[in-house]
XYZ file of C-alpha atoms in Angstrom:
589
model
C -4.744 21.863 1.278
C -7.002 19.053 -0.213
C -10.748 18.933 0.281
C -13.150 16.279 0.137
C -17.152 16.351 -0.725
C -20.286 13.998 0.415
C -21.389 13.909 -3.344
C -18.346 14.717 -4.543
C -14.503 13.790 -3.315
C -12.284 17.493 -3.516
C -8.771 17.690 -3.201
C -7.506 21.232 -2.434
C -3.691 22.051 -1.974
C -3.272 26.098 -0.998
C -0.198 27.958 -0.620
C 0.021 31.870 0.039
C 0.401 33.455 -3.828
C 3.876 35.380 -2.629
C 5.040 31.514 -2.394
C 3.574 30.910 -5.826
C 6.533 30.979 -8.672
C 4.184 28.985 -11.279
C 3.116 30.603 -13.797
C -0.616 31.182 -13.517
C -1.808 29.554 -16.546
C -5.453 29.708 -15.057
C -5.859 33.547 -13.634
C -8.663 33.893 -15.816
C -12.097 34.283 -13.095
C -13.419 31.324 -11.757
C -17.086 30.762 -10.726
C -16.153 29.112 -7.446
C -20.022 28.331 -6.625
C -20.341 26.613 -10.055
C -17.685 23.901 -8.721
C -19.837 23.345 -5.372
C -22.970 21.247 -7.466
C -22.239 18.167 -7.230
C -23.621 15.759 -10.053
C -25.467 12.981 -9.378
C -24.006 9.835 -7.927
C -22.321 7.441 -10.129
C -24.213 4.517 -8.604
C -27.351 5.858 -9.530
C -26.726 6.811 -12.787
C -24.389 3.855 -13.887
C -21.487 5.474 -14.325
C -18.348 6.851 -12.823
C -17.908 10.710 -12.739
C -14.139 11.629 -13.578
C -12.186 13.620 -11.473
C -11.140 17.512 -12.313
C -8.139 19.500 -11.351
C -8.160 23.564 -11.069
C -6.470 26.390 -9.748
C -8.306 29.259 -7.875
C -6.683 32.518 -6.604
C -8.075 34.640 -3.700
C -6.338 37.701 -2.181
C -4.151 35.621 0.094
C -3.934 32.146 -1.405
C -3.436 30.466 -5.054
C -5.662 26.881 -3.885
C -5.247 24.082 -6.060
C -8.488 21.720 -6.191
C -8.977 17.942 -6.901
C -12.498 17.391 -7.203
C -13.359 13.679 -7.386
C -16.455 11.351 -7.342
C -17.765 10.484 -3.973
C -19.187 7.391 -5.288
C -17.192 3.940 -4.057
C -15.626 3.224 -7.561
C -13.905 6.778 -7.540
C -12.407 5.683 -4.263
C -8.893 4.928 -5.374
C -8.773 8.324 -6.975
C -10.184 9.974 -4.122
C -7.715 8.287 -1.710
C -4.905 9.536 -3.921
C -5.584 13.034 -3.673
C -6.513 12.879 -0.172
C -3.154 11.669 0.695
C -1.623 14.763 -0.517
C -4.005 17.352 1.285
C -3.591 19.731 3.746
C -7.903 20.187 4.400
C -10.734 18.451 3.696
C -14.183 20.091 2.526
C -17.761 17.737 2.112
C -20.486 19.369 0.422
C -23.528 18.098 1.834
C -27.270 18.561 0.905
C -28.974 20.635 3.515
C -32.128 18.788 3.375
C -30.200 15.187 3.840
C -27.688 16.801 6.263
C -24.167 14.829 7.343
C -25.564 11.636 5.599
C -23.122 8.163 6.049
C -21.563 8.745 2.708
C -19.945 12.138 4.399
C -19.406 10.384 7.865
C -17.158 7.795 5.683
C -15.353 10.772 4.205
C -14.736 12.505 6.978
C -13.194 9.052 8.962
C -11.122 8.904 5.453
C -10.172 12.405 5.402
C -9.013 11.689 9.117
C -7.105 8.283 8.706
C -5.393 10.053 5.849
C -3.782 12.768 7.852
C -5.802 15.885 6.554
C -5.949 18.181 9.751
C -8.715 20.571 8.409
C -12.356 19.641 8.185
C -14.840 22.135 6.245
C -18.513 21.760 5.717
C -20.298 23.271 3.132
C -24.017 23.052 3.562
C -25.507 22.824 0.042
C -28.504 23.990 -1.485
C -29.375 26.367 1.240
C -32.097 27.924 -0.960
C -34.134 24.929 -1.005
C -34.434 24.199 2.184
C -37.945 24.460 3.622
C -36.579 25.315 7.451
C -32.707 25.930 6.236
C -31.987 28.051 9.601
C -32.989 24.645 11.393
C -31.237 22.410 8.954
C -28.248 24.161 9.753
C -28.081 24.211 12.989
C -28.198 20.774 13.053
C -25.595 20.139 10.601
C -22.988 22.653 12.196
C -23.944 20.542 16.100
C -23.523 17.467 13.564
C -19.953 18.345 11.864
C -18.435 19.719 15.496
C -19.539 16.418 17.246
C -18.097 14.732 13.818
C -14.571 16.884 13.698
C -13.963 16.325 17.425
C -15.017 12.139 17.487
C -12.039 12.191 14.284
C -9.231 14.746 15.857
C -9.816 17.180 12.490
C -9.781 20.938 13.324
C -13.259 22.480 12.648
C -12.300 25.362 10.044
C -15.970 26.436 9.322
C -19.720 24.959 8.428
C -21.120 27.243 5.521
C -24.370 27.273 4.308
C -24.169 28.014 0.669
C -26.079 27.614 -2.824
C -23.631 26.723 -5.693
C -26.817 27.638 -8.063
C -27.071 31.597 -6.793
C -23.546 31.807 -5.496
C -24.766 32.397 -1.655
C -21.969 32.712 1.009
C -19.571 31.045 -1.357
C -17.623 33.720 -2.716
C -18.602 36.453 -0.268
C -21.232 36.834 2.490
C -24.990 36.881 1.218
C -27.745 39.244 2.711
C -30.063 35.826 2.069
C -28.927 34.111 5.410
C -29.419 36.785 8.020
C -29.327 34.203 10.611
C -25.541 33.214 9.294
C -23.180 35.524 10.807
C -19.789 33.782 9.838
C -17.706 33.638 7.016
C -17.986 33.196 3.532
C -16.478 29.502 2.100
C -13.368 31.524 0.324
C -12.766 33.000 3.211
C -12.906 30.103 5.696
C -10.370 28.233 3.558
C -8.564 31.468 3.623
C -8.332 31.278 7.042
C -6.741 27.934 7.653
C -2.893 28.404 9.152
C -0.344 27.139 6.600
C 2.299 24.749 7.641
C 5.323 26.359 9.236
C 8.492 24.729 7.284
C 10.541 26.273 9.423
C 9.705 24.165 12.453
C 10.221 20.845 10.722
C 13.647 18.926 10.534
C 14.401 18.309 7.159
C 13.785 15.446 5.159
C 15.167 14.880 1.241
C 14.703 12.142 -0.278
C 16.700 10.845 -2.768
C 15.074 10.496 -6.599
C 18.544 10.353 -8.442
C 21.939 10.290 -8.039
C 24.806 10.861 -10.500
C 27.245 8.170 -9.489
C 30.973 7.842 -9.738
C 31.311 4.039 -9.878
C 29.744 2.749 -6.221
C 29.518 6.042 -4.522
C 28.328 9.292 -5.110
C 28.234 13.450 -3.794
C 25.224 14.256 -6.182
C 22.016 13.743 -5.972
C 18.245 15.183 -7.070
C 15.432 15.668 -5.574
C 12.789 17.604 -3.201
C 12.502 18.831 0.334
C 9.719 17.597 1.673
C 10.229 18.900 5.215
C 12.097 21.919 7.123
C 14.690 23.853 5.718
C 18.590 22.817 3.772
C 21.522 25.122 3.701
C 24.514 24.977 2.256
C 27.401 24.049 5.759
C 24.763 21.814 6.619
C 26.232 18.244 7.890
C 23.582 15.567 6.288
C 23.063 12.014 7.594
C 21.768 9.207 5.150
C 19.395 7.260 7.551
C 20.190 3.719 5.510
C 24.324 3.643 6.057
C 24.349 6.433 9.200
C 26.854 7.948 6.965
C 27.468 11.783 7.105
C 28.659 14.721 5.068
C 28.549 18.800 4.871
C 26.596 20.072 2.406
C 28.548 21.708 -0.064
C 26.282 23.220 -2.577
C 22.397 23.577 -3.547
C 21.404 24.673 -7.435
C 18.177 25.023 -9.290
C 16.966 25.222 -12.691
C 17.324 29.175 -11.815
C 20.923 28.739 -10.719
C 22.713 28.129 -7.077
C 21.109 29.020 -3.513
C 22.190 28.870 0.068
C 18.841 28.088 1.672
C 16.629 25.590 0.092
C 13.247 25.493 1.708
C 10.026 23.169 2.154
C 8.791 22.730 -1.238
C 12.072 23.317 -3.258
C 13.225 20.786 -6.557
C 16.582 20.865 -6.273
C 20.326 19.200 -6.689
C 22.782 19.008 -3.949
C 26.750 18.351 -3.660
C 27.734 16.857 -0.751
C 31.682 17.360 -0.051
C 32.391 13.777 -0.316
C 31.486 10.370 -1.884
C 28.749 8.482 -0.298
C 26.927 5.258 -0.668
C 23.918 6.904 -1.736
C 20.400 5.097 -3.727
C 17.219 6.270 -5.114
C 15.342 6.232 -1.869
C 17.624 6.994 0.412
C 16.418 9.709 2.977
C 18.830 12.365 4.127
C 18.328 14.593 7.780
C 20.190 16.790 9.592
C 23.346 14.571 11.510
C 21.981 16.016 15.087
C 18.109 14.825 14.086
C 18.806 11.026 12.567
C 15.379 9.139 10.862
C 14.589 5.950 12.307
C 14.382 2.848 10.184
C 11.855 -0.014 10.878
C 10.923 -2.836 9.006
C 7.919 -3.469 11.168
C 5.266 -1.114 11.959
C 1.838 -0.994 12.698
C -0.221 1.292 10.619
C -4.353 2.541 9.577
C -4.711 1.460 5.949
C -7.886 1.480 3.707
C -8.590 -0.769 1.268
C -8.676 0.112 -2.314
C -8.675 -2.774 -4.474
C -11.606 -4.968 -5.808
C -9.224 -8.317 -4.559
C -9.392 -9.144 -1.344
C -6.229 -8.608 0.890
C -4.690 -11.143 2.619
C -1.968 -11.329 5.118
C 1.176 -12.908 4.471
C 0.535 -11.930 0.635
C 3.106 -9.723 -0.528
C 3.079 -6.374 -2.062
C 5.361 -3.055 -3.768
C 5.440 -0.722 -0.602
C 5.594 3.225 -1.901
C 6.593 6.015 1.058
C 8.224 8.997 -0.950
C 10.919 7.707 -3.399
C 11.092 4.363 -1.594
C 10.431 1.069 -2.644
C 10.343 -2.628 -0.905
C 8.715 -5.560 -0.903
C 5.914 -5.808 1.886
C 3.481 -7.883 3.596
C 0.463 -7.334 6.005
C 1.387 -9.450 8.710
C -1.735 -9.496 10.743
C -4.972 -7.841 10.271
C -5.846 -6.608 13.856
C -9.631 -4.846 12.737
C -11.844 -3.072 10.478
C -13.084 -0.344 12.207
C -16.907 0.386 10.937
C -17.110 3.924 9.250
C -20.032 5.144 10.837
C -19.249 4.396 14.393
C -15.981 2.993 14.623
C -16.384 0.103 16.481
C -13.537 -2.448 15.753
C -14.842 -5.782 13.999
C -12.642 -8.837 13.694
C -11.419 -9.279 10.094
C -9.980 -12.398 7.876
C -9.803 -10.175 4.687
C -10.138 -7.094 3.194
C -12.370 -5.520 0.944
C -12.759 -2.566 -1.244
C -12.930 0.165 0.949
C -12.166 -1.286 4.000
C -10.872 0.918 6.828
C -8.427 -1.393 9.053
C -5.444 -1.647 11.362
C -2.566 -3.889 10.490
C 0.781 -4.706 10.969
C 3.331 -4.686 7.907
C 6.845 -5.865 7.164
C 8.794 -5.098 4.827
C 11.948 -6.837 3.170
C 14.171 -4.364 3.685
C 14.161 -1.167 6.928
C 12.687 2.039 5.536
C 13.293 5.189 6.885
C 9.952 6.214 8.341
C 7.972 8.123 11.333
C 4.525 8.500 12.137
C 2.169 10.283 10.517
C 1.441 12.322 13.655
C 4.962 13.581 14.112
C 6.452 13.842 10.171
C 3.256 13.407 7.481
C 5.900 13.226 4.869
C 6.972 10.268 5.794
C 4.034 8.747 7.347
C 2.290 7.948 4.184
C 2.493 4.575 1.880
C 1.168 2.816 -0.354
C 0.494 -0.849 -1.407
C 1.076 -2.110 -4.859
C -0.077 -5.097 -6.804
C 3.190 -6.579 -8.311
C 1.521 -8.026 -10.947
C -1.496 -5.344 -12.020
C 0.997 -2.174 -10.602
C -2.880 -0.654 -9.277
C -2.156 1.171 -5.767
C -4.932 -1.435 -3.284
C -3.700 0.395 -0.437
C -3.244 3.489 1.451
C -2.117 4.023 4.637
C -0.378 6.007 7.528
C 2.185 4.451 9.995
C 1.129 4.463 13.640
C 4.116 3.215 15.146
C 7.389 1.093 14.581
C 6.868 -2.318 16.619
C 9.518 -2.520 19.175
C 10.209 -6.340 18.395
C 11.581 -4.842 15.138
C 14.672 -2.586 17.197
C 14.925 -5.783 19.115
C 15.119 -9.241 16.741
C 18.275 -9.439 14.810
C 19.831 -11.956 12.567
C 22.647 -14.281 14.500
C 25.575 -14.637 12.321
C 26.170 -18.671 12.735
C 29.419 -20.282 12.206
C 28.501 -22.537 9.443
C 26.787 -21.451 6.349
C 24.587 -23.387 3.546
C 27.686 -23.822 1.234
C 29.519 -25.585 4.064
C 26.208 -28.142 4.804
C 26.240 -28.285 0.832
C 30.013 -29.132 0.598
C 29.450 -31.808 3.913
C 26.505 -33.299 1.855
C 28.343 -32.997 -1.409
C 25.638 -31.337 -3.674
C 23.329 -28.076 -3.749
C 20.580 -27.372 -1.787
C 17.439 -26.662 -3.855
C 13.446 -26.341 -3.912
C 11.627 -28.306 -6.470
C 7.863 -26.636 -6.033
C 5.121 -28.794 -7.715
C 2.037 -27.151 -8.206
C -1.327 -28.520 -9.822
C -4.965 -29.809 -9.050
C -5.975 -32.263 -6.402
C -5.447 -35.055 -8.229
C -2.761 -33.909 -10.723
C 0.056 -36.687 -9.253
C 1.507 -34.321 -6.998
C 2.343 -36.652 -3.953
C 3.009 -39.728 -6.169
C 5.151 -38.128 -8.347
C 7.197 -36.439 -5.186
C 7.172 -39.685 -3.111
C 9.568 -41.467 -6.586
C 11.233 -38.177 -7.330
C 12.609 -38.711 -3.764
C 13.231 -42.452 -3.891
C 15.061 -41.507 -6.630
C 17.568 -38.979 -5.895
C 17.928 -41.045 -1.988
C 19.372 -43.819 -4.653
C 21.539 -41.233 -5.869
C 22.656 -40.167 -1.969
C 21.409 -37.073 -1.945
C 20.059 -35.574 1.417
C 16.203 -34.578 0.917
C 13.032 -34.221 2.342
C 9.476 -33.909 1.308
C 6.961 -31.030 1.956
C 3.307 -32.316 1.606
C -0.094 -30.835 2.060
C -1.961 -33.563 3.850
C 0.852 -34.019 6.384
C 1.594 -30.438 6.896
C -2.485 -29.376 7.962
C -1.501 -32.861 10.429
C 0.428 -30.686 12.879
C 2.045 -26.836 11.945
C -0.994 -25.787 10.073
C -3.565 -27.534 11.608
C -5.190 -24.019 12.574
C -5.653 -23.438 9.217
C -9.003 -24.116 6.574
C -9.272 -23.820 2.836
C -10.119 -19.635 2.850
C -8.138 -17.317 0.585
C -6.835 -16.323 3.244
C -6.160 -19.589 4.881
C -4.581 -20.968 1.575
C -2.263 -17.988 1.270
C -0.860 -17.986 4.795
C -0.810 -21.797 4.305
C 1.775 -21.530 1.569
C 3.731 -18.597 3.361
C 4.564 -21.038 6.428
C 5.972 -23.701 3.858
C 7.848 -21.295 1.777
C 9.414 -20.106 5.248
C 10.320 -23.496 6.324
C 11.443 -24.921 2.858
C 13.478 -22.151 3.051
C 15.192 -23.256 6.393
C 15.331 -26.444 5.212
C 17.322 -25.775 2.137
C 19.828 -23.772 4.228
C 20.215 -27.006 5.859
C 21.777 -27.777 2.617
C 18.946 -30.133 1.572
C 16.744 -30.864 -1.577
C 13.251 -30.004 -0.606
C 10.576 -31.120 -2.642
C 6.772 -29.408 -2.083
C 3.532 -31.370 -2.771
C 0.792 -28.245 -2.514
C -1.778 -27.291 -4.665
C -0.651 -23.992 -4.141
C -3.336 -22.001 -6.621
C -2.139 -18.331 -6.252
C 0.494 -17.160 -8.306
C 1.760 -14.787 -6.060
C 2.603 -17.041 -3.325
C 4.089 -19.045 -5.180
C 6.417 -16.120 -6.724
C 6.552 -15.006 -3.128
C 8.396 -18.465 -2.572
C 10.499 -18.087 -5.304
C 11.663 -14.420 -4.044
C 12.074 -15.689 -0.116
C 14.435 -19.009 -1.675
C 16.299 -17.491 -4.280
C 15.365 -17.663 -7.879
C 18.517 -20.129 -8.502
C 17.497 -22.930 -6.013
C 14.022 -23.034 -6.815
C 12.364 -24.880 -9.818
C 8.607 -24.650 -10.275
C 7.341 -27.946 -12.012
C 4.008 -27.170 -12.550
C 1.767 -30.367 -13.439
C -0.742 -29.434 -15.885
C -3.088 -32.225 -15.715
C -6.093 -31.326 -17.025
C -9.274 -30.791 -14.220
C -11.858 -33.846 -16.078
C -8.722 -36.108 -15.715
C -7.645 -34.924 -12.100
C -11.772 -35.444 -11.314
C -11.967 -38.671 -12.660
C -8.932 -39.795 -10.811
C -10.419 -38.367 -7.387
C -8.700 -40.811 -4.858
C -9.495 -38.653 -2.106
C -13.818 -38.271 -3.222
C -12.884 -34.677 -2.897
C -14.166 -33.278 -6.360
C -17.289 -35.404 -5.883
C -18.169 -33.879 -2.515
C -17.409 -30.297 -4.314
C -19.654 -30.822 -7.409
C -22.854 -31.718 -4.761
C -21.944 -29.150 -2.509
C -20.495 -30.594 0.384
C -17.069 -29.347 0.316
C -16.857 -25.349 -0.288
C -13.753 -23.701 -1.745
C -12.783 -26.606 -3.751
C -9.821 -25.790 -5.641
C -10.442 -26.582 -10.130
C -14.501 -26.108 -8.863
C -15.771 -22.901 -6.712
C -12.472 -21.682 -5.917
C -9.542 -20.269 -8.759
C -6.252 -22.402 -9.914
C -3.834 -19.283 -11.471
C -1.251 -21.867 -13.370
C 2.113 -20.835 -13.689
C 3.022 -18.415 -16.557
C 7.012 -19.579 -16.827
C 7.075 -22.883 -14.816
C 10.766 -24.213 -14.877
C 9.205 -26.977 -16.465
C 4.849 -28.288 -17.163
C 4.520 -31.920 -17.394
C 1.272 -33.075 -18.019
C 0.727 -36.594 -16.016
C -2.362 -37.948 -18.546
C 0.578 -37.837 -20.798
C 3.730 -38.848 -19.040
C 4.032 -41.736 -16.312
C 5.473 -41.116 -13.067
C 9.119 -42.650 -14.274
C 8.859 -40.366 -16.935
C 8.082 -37.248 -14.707
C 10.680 -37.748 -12.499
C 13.324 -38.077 -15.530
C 11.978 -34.812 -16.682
C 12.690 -33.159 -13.049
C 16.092 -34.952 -12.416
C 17.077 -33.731 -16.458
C 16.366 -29.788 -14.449
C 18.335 -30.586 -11.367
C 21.791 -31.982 -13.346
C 24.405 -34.621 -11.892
C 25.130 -32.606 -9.403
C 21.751 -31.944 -8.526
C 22.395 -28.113 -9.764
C 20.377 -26.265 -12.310
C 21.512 -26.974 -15.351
């Protein structure tokens, strides 16, 4: 069970102590009222409060308690041990009562999949009308739990200073006739394992050349037993369970919650990541999927940019591929969105590279739950559940044509390939791609040019000069150089281009082996006082926002195929330097 405070962020995970077999390194007493103060906030003090972990025992429980700062720079931390809760508590001030701050959490708490809500009312002894304060704080969380879908498990008014109704019922609130806070959490139903199918996902496998009949990990869901017949949801291949061991030795019955190793009776094409079921209750795969996210990172997100997508022990490539609305904390209207910021609540669509095995959050929690990583940074700027798989993604498939890029290659009698420049507005991008053409049509090979101007004439006219307009500008021509180089031609891109994962994106969607990234490095006080288009005049007095070298960020290339700086080298001599990459054949070299 994981909790979650106004002042303070609290993860707590409970299970009953006979399902305990960890050694209880922390049975010494615990002051549980002495965890309820929560410190100052980190905004107003400057700083960032760091997060604690602990272990509390009551008579039926052993709860295990991630208490983390409330304040918005904490909320990556927060996020991550919300994600693994099964209740949420916020510890609010009685005198402030459920203040925005605790609204936020509880929508969090909510999006996140925690069923449980409790609401500790702190600070009871200060209050100058507490019995009023109260009431209006338990109307406020029941109005709060039901507007969310969380299950109302108890609003307690305590003191964390004199230990009031925390541990045990105090004499001090006559007109309090519930239960203590221990006691309320004691009193929220566990999961039932035994009602779930099961899930195991893969973390390693032992493998006997391609295939394998061992592999490691945990059930996250129901129940395994050894005659079992398992079904890996990636290949739809099947096999009966042969045997289960532990650390502690072999077992028949492996439940929810169990680490263990399993033998299946034959060789399989199994992966880390692969999730195995019961044959008679298959996982669905999707590669599309619409799904409630919140924003953790400082960078703004952007659809069409592509991140590391985390659910359990799997991991693809992903992109959001529309951002459908924020939805306002406080009142959850929906609000039309371009990009997202730090701690953005928001509904999207994603795809990934590859199908995952997946269901919603509603139905299997386990595998419900992602995450978004920065390829570059590895920081999580996402969280999210999955809401549904979009039905286009059961229905689109890829047609299997007759001919293939190495027969248009052979007809046209050389490679296809992508030759990406990338540089300022005025760096000799155009120029320099108008002769590279002329010069490999002299040599009869089949090309076409990509160019920015010409492009924002007609397929991405829609588009402005945004973040997020740049980056889905560069995912359209990365899709369609791509088509055009299975046409079996030699495309050559003219786009500024300035974000270096788009561009990387490009080089993932083309294949690393037909694209070269020629990356002109002219330097910005010679692109400016080239300036055929006025462009970096209109940016310095203001007229022209978002100007690329100016008020908005070039990220060069950190291994271009090749830099040529054009203050340095003439056009004949650029070109030379590009056809040296490309070979005879017009093949890397």
């Amino acid at each position: 069970m994981k909790l979650e405070l106004s002042q303070l962020g609290c993860a707590l995970e409970t299970s009953p102590i006979q399902r305990s077999r960890r050694p209880a390194a922390r049975e010494e007493p615990l002051a549980p009222e002495s965890r309820l103060e929560s410190p100052p906030s980190g905004i107003e003090h400057g700083e960032v409060h760091a997060s604690s972990h602990w272990t509390l025992f009551t008579r039926k429980r052993r709860m295990q308690i991630d208490d983390v700062s409330g304040d918005p720079k904490g909320f990556s931390r927060l996020i991550s041990c919300a994600t693994q809760a099964q209740a949420a508590l916020l510890v609010v001030d009685t005198r402030l009562g459920l203040d925005s701050q605790a609204r936020r959490h509880a929508r969090l708490a909510a999006m996140l999949g925690i069923r449980s809500l409790l609401v500790a009312a702190n600070k009871v002894d200060t209050a100058t009308s507490a019995a009023l304060d109260f009431k209006t704080i338990d109307e406020a969380a029941q109005a709060l739990a039901a507007q969310h879908g969380l299950e109302l498990a108890g609003v307690i008014p305590v003191s964390a200073v004199r230990g009031d109704n925390v541990g045990s019922r105090s004499p001090k609130t006559p007109w309090y006739t519930g239960p203590s806070l221990l006691a309320s959490l004691d009193n929220i139903a566990d999961d039932e394992a035994s009602t779930e199918r099961l899930l195991f996902p893969v973390q390693r496998v032992r493998q006997h050349g391609r295939f394998a009949n061992d592999c490691a990990g945990s059930v996250i869901s129901g129940v395994a037993r050894v005659g079992d017949v398992l079904r890996v949801a990636r290949t739809g291949q099947t096999a009966r369970l042969n045997e289960i061991t532990t650390a502690d030795g072999t077992l028949e019955i492996a439940a929810k919650g169990s680490a263990i190793t399993i033998r299946l009776e034959r060789d399989l094409d199994l992966v880390r990541g692969d999730v195995l079921s019961h044959a008679d209750q298959p996982i669905e795969l999707t590669d599309q999927f619409e799904a409630s996210l919140v924003w953790l990172s400082d960078e703004a997100g952007h659809a069409g940019r592509t991140y590391d997508l985390l659910s359990g022990t799997q991991c693809t490539k992903a992109s959001l591929t529309k951002l459908k609305h924020r939805l306002d904390p406080d009142t959850d209207v929906r609000q039309a969105v371009r990009s997202l910021s730090a701690g953005d609540l928001a509904v999207c669509t994603v795809a990934t590279n590859a199908p995952i095995a997946f269901d919603s959050f509603d139905n299997t929690p386990s595998l419900g739950r992602f995450m978004l990583v920065d390829r570059y940074t590895r920081t999580t700027v996402a969280a999210g559940l999955i809401r549904h798989s979009l039905r286009r993604a059961r229905n689109v498939h890829r047609q299997s044509l007759s001919i293939q890029r190495a027969d248009r290659e052979r007809l046209n009698g050389h490679p296809a390939n992508v030759i990406w420049l990338t540089g300022l507005s005025g760096s000799g991008k155009s120029t320099i791609a108008n002769a590279l053409e002329s010069a490999l049509y002299g040599q009869g090979r089949h090309t076409y040019i990509l160019d920015g101007d010409n492009i924002r004439q007609g397929l991405n006219k829609d588009l402005g000069f945004t973040d997020a307009d740049r980056v889905e500008n560069i995912r359209r021509v990365a899709e369609v150089a791509n088509l055009m180089a299975d046409a079996g031609l030699i495309v050559i891109t003219a786009f500024i281009s300035p974000f270096r994962q788009e561009r990387d994106m490009a080089r993932t969607l083309i294949g690393a082996e037909r694209f070269r990234e020629i990356h002109l490095s002219t330097p910005l006080e010679v692109c400016e006082t080239r300036d055929p288009k006025g462009l970096y005049r209109k940016a310095r007095d203001g007229s022209i926002p978002n100007m690329t070298g100016i008020s908005s960020p070039y990220e060069p290339p950190v291994a271009p195929d090749l830099r040529i700086d054009t203050s340095q080298s003439s056009v004949d001599q650029a070109v030379r330097m590009i056809l040296s990459q490309l070979g005879p054949t017009g093949g890397r070299r």
